[in-house]
Short mmCIF file of C-alpha atoms in Angstrom, two decimals:
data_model
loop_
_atom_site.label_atom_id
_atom_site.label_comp_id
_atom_site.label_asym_id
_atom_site.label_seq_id
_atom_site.Cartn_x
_atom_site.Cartn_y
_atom_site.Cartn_z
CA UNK A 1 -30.05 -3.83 -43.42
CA UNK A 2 -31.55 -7.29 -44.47
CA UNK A 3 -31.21 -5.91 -48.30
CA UNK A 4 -27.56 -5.01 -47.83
CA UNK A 5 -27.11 -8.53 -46.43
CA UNK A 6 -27.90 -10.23 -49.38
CA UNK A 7 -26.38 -7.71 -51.82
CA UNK A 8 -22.95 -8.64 -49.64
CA UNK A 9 -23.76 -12.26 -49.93
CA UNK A 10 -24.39 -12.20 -53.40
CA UNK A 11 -21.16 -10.38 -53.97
CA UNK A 12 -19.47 -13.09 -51.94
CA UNK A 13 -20.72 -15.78 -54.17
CA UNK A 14 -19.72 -13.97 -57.41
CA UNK A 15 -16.23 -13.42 -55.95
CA UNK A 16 -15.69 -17.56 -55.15
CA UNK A 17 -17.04 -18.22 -58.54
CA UNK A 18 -14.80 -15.96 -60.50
CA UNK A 19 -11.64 -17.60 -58.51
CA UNK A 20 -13.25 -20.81 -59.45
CA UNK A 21 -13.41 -19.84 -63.49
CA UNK A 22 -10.10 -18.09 -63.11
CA UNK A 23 -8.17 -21.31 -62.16
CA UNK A 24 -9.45 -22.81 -65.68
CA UNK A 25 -6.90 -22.30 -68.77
CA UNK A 26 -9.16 -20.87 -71.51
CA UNK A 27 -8.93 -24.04 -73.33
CA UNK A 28 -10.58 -26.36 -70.23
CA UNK A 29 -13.53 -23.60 -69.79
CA UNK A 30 -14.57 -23.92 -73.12
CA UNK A 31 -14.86 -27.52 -72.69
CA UNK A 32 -16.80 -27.32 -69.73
CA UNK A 33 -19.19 -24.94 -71.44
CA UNK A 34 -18.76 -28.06 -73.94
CA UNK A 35 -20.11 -30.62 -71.76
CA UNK A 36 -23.26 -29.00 -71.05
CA UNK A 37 -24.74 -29.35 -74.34
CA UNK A 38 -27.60 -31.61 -74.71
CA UNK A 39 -27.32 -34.56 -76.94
CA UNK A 40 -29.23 -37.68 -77.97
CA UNK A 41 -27.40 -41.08 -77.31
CA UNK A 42 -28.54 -44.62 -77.89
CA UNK A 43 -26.19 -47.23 -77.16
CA UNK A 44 -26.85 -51.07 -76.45
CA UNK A 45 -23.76 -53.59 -75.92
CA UNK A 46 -21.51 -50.61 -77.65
CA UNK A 47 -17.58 -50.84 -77.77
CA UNK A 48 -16.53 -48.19 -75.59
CA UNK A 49 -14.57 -47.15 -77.82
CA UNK A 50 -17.10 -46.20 -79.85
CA UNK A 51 -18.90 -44.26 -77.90
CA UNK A 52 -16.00 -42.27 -77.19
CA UNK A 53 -16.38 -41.42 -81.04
CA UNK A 54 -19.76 -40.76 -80.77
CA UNK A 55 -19.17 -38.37 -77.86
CA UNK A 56 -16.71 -36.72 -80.44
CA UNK A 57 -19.26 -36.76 -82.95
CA UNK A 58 -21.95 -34.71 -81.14
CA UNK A 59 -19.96 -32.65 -79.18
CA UNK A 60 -17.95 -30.62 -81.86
CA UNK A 61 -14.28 -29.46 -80.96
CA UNK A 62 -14.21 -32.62 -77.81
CA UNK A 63 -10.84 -33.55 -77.35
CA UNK A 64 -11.47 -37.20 -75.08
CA UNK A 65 -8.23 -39.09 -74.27
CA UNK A 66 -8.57 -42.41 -72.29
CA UNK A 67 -6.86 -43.43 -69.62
CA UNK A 68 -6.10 -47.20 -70.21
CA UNK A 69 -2.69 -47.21 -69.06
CA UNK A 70 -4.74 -46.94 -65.76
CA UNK A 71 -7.35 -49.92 -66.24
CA UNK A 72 -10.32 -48.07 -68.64
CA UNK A 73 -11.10 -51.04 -71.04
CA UNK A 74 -11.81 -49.83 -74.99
CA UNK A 75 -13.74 -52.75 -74.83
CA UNK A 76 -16.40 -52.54 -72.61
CA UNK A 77 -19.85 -52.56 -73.61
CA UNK A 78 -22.10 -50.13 -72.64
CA UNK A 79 -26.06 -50.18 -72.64
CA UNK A 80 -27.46 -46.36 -72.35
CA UNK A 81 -30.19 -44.47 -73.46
CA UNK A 82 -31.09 -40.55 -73.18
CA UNK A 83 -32.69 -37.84 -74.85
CA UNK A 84 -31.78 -34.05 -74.14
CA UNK A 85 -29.34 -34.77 -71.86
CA UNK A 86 -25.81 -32.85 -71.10
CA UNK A 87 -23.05 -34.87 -71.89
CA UNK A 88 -22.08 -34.07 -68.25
CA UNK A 89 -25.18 -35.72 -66.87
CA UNK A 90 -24.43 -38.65 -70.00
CA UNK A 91 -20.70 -39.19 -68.18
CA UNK A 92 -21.73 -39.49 -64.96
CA UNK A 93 -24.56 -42.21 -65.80
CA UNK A 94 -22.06 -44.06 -67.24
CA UNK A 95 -19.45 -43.37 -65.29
CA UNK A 96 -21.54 -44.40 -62.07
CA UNK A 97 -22.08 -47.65 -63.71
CA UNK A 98 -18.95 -48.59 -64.86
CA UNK A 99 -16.40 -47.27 -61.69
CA UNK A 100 -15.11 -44.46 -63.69
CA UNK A 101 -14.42 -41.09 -63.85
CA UNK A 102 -13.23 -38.10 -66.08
CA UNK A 103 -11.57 -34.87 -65.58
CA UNK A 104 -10.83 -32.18 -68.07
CA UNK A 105 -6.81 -31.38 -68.09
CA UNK A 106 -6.27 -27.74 -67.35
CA UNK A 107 -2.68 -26.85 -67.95
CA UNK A 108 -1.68 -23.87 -70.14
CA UNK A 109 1.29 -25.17 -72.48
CA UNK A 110 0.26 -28.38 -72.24
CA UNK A 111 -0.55 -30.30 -75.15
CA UNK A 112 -3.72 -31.81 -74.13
CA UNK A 113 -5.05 -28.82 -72.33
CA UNK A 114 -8.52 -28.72 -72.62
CA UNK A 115 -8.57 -32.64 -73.46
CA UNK A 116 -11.62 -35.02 -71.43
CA UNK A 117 -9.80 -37.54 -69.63
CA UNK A 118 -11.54 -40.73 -68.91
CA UNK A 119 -10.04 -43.07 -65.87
CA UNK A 120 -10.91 -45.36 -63.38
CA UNK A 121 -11.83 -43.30 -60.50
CA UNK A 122 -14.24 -40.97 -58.88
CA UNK A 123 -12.89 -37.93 -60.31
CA UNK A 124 -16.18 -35.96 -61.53
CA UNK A 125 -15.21 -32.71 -64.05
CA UNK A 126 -11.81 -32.39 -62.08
CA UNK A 127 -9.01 -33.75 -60.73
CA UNK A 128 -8.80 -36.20 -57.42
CA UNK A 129 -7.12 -33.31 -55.14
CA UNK A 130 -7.53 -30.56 -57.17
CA UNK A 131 -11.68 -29.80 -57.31
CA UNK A 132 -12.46 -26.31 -56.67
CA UNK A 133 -12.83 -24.76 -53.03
CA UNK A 134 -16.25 -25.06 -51.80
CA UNK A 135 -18.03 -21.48 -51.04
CA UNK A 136 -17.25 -20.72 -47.55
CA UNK A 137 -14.42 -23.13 -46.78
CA UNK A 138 -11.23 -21.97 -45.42
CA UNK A 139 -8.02 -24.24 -45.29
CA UNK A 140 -7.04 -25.45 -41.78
CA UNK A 141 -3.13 -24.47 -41.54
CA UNK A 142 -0.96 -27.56 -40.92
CA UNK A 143 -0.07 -28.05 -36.86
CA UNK A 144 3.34 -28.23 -38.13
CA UNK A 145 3.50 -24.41 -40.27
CA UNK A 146 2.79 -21.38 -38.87
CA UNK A 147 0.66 -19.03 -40.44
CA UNK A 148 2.11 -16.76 -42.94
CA UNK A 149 5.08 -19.13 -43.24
CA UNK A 150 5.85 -21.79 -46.02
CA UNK A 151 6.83 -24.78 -45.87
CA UNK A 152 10.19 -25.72 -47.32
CA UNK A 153 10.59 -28.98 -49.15
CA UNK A 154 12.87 -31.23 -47.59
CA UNK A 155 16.58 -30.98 -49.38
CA UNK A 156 17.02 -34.89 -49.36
CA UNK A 157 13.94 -35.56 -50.95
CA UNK A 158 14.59 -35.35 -54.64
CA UNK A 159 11.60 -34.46 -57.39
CA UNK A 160 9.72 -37.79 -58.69
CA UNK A 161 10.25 -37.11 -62.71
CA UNK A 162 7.09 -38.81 -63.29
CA UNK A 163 5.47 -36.64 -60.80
CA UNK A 164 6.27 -33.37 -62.27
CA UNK A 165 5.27 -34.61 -66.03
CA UNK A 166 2.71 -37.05 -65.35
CA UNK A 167 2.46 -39.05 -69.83
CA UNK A 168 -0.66 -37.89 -71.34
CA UNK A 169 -2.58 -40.92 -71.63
CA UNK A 170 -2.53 -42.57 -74.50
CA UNK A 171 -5.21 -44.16 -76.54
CA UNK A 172 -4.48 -47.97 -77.71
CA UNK A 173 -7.33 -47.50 -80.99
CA UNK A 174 -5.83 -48.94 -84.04
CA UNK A 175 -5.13 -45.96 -86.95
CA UNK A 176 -8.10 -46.65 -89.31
CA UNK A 177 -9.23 -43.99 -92.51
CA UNK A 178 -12.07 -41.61 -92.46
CA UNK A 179 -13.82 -43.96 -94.64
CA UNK A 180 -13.45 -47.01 -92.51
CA UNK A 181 -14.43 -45.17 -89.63
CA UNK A 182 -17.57 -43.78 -90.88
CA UNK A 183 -18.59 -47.08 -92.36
CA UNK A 184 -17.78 -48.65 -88.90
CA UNK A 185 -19.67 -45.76 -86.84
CA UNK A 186 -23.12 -45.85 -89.31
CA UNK A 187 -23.01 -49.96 -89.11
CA UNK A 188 -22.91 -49.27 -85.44
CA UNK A 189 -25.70 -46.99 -85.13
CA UNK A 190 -27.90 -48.72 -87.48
CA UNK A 191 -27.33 -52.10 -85.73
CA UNK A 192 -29.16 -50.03 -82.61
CA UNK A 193 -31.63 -48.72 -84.51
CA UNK A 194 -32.76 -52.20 -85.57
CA UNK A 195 -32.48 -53.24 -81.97
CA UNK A 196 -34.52 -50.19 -81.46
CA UNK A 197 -37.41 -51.82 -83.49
CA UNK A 198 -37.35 -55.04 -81.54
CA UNK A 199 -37.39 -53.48 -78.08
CA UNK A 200 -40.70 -51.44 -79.12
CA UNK A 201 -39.28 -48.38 -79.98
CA UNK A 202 -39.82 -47.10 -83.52
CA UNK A 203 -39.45 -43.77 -83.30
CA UNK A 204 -36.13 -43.74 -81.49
CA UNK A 205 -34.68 -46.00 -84.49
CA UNK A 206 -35.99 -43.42 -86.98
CA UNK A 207 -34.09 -40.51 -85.48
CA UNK A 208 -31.15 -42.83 -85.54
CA UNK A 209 -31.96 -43.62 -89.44
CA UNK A 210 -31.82 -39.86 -89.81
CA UNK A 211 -28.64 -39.23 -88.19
CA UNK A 212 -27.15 -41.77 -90.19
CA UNK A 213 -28.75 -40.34 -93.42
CA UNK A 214 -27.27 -36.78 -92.51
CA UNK A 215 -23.47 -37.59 -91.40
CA UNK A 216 -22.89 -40.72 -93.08
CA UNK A 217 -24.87 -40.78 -96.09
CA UNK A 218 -21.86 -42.04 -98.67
CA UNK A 219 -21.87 -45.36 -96.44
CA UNK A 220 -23.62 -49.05 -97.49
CA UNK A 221 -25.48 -48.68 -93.50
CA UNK A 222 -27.29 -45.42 -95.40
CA UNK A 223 -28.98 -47.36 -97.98
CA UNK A 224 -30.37 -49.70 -95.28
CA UNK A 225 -31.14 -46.64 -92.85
CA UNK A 226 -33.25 -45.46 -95.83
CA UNK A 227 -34.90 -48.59 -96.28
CA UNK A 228 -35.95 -49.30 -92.56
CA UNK A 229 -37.22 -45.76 -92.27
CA UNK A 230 -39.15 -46.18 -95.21
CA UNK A 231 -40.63 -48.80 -93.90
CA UNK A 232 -41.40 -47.75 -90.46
CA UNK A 233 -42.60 -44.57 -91.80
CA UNK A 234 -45.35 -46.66 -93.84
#
């Protein structure tokens, strides 16, 4: 009896997690599965917006879009550190400290399904109002409807536009090349690294002298990457 129990428990919990994964448009679960790869990131009094692009960087196929039409500033700095980390565990640190949140747009036909939203908020993976049912919770019908009944929208009240198409929002980075971009991302990183050496932490700035080395070796930051590993290696 006890065995059956837990086979019908089990059962229970496979059910409420496949209606959890089937409200996800293909596109959203693969960024999920996205977000829990584990990544290195070193960032000290860096743009936001560039670690956005970093984010994009190590995390192949990451579609981010930030909300700054609702307050997220391109321009804050951020000061983070972690090794072997999800970039879902990375987002919340960050998040926590900065009053954020993110949410990954699940729409099918939308444009930006799949996309990472960042916003100011609390939303954590989804979002506000529209997180997944908790295992075991049942909805408490409104006083108002009767079960089995719907409720029909009030004929005076017309359709808020906005409400029904919320705009995607929209990023406020200047168009730059691939070129400037790389050159701007490998001057970023090997900025850290050097502040990597002063803090006491040569090894760190090493693996950031190799990642510049491997993705952005055609830039003038690679020469000096090579030279300060060179010289910590000695």
């Amino acid at each position: 009896m006890r065995r059956y129990s837990l086979l019908t428990a089990c059962c229970l919990l496979l059910a409420a997690f496949g209606v959890a994964a089937a409200d996800d448009t293909p596109a959203a679960a693969a960024t999920r599965k996205r977000l829990q790869n584990k990544i290195m990131v070193t960032y000290k009094d860096t743009l936001f917006r560039e670690v956005i692009d970093d984010l994009k960087e190590k995390v192949e196929n990451l579609g981010v879009r930030p909300d700054t039409k609702n307050g997220v500033n391109l321009n804050l700095k951020i000061t983070y550190d972690a090794k072997d980390k999800t970039v879902t565990d990375i987002l919340n640190d960050i998040c926590d400290k900065n009053a954020m949140g993110y949410y990954v747009i699940s729409k099918q036909g939308d444009a930006y399904d799949g996309s990472l939203v960042i916003t100011k908020g609390k939303e954590r993976g989804y979002e506000a109002g529209k997180e997944p049912a908790k295992t075991g919770a049942k909805e408490k019908p409104d006083a108002k409807t009767k079960p089995g009944t719907k409720e029909k929208p009030d004929p005076k009240e017309k359709p808020d536009p906005k409400e029904a198409k919320p705009d995607p929002p929209k990023s406020d980075t200047p168009p730059e090349s691939d070129e400037e971009k790389s050159e701007r991302l490998a001057a970023r990183k090997f900025k850290t690294a050097e502040e990597l050496v002063q803090d006491g932490k040569p090894d760190r700035a090493i693996e950031l002298c190799d990642e510049i080395l491997q993705k952005y070796a055609k830039t003038k930051a690679a020469e000096k990457a090579k030279a300060l590993k060179e010289k910590l290696d000695k």
